[in-house]
Coordinates of N, CA and C in Angstrom, one line a residue:
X468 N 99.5 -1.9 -8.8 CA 98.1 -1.8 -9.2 C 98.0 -2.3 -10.6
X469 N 96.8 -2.9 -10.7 CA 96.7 -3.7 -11.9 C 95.9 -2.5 -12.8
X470 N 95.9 -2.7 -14.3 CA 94.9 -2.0 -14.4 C 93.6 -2.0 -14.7
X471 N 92.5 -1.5 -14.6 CA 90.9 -1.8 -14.4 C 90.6 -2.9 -15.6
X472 N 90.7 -3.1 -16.7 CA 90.2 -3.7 -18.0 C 91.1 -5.0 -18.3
X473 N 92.1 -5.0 -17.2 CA 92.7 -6.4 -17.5 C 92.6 -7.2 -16.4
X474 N 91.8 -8.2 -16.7 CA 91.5 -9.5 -15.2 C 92.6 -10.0 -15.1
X475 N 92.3 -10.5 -13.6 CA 93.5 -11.3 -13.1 C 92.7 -12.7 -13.0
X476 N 93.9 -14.1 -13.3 CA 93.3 -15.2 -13.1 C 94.4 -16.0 -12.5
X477 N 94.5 -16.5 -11.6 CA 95.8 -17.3 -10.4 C 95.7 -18.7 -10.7
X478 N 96.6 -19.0 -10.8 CA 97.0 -20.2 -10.4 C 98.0 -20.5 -9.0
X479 N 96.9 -21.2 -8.8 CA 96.9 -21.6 -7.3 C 98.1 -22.8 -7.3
X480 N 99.5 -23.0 -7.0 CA 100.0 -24.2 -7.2 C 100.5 -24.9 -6.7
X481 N 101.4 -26.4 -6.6 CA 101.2 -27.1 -5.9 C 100.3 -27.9 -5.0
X482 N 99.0 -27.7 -5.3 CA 97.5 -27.8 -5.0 C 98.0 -30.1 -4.3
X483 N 99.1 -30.3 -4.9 CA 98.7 -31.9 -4.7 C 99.6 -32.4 -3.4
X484 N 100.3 -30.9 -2.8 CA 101.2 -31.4 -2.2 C 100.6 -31.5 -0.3
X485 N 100.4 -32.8 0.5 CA 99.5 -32.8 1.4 C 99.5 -31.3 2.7
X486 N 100.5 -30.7 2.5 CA 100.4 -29.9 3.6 C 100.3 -28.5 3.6
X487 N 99.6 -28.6 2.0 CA 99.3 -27.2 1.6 C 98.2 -26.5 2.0
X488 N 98.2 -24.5 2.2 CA 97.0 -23.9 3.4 C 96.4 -23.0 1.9
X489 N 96.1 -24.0 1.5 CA 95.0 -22.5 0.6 C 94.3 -21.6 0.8
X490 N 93.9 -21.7 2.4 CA 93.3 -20.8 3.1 C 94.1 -19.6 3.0
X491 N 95.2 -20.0 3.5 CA 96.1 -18.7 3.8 C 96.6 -17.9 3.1
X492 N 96.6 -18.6 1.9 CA 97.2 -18.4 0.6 C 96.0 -17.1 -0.2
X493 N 95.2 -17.8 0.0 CA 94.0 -17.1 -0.4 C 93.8 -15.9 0.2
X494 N 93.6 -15.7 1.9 CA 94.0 -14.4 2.6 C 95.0 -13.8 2.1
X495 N 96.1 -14.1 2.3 CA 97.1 -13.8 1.4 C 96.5 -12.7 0.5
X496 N 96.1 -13.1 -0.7 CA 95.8 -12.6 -1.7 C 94.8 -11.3 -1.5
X497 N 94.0 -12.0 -0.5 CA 92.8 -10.9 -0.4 C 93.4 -9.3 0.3
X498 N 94.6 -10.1 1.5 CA 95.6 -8.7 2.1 C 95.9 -7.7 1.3
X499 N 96.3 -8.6 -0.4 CA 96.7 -7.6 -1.3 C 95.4 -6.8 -2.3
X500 N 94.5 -7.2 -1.7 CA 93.5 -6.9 -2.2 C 93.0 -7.2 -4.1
X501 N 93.4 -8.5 -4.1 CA 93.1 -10.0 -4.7 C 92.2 -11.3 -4.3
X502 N 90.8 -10.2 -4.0 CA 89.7 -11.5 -4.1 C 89.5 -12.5 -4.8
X503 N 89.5 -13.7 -4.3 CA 88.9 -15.2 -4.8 C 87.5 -14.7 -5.2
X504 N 87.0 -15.1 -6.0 CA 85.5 -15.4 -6.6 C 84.9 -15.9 -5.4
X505 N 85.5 -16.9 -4.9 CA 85.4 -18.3 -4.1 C 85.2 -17.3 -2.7
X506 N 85.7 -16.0 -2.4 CA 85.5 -15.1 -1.2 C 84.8 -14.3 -1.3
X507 N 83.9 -14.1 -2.9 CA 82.8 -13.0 -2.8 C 83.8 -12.1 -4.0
X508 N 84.8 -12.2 -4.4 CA 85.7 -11.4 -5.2 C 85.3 -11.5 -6.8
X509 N 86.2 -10.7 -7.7 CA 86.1 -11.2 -9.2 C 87.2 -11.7 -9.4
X510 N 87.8 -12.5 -8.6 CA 89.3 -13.2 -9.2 C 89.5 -14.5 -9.4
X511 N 89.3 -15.3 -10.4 CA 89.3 -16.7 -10.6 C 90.5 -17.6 -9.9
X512 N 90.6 -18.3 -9.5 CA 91.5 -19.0 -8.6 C 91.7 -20.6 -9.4
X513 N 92.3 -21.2 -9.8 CA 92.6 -22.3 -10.5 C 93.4 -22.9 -9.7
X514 N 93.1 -24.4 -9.4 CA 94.4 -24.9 -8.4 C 95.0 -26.0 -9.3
X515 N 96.6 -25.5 -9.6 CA 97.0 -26.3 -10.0 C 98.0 -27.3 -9.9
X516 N 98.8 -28.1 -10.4 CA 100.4 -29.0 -9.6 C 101.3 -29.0 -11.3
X517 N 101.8 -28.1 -11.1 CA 103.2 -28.4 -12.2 C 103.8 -30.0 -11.9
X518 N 103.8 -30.6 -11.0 CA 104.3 -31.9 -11.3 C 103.7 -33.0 -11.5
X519 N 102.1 -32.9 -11.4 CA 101.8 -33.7 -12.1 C 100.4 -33.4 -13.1
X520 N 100.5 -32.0 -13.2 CA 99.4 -31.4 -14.6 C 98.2 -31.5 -14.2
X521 N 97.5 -31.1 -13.0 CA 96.8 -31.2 -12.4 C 96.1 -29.8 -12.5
X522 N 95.2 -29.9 -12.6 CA 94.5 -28.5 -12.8 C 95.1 -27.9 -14.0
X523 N 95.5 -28.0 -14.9 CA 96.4 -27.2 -16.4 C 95.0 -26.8 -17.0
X524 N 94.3 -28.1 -17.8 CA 93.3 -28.3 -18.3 C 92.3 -27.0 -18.0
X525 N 91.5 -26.9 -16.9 CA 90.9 -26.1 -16.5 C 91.7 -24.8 -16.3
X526 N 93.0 -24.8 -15.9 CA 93.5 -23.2 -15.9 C 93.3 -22.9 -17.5
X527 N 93.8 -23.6 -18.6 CA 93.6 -22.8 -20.0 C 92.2 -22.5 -20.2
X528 N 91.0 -23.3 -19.8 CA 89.6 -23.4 -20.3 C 89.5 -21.6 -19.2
X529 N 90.2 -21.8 -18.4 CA 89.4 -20.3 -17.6 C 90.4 -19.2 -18.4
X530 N 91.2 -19.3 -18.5 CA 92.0 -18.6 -19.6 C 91.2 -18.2 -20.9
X531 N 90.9 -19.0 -21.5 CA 90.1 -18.9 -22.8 C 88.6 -18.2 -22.7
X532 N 88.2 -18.7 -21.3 CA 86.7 -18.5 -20.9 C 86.9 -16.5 -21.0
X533 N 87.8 -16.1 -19.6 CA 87.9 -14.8 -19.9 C 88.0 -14.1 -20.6
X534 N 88.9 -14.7 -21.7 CA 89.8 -13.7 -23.0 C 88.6 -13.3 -23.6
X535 N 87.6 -14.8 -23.8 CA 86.3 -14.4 -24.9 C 85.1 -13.2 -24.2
X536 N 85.1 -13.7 -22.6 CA 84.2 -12.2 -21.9 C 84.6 -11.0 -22.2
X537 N 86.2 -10.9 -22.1 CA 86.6 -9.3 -22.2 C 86.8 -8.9 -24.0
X538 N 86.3 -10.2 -24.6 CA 86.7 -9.7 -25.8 C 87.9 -9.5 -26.7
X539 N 89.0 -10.4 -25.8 CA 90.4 -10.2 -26.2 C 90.9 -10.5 -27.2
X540 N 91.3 -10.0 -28.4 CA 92.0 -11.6 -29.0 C 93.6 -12.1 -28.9

């Protein structure tokens, strides 16, 4: 269990590779009771590819985005 005041934000990865189920991945998540935003949830979902830096960009910007909502420094 996470606790209440700290968000969670995923990176979704290997996003470039052709035979990937985000869907499932996503269910997945929600089984554990880790909603996607994208499913009605508060959990940011970023898709990203460590091999070719794909989605990075936007995972820091949502990184940064939240730290400043919750006030973090």
């Amino acid at each position: 269990a996470r606790a209440a005041n700290v968000p969670l934000v995923v990176a979704l990865n290997k996003c470039d590779l052709p035979d990937r189920n985000e869907q499932r991945v996503l269910q997945d998540l929600a089984a554990q009771n880790v909603l996607a935003s994208e499913w009605g949830g508060d959990i940011e979902v970023v898709r990203t590819s460590g091999l070719t830096g794909t989605g990075v960009p936007d995972l820091l910007d949502t990184l940064l985005l939240t730290s400043e909502l919750h006030e973090f420094k």
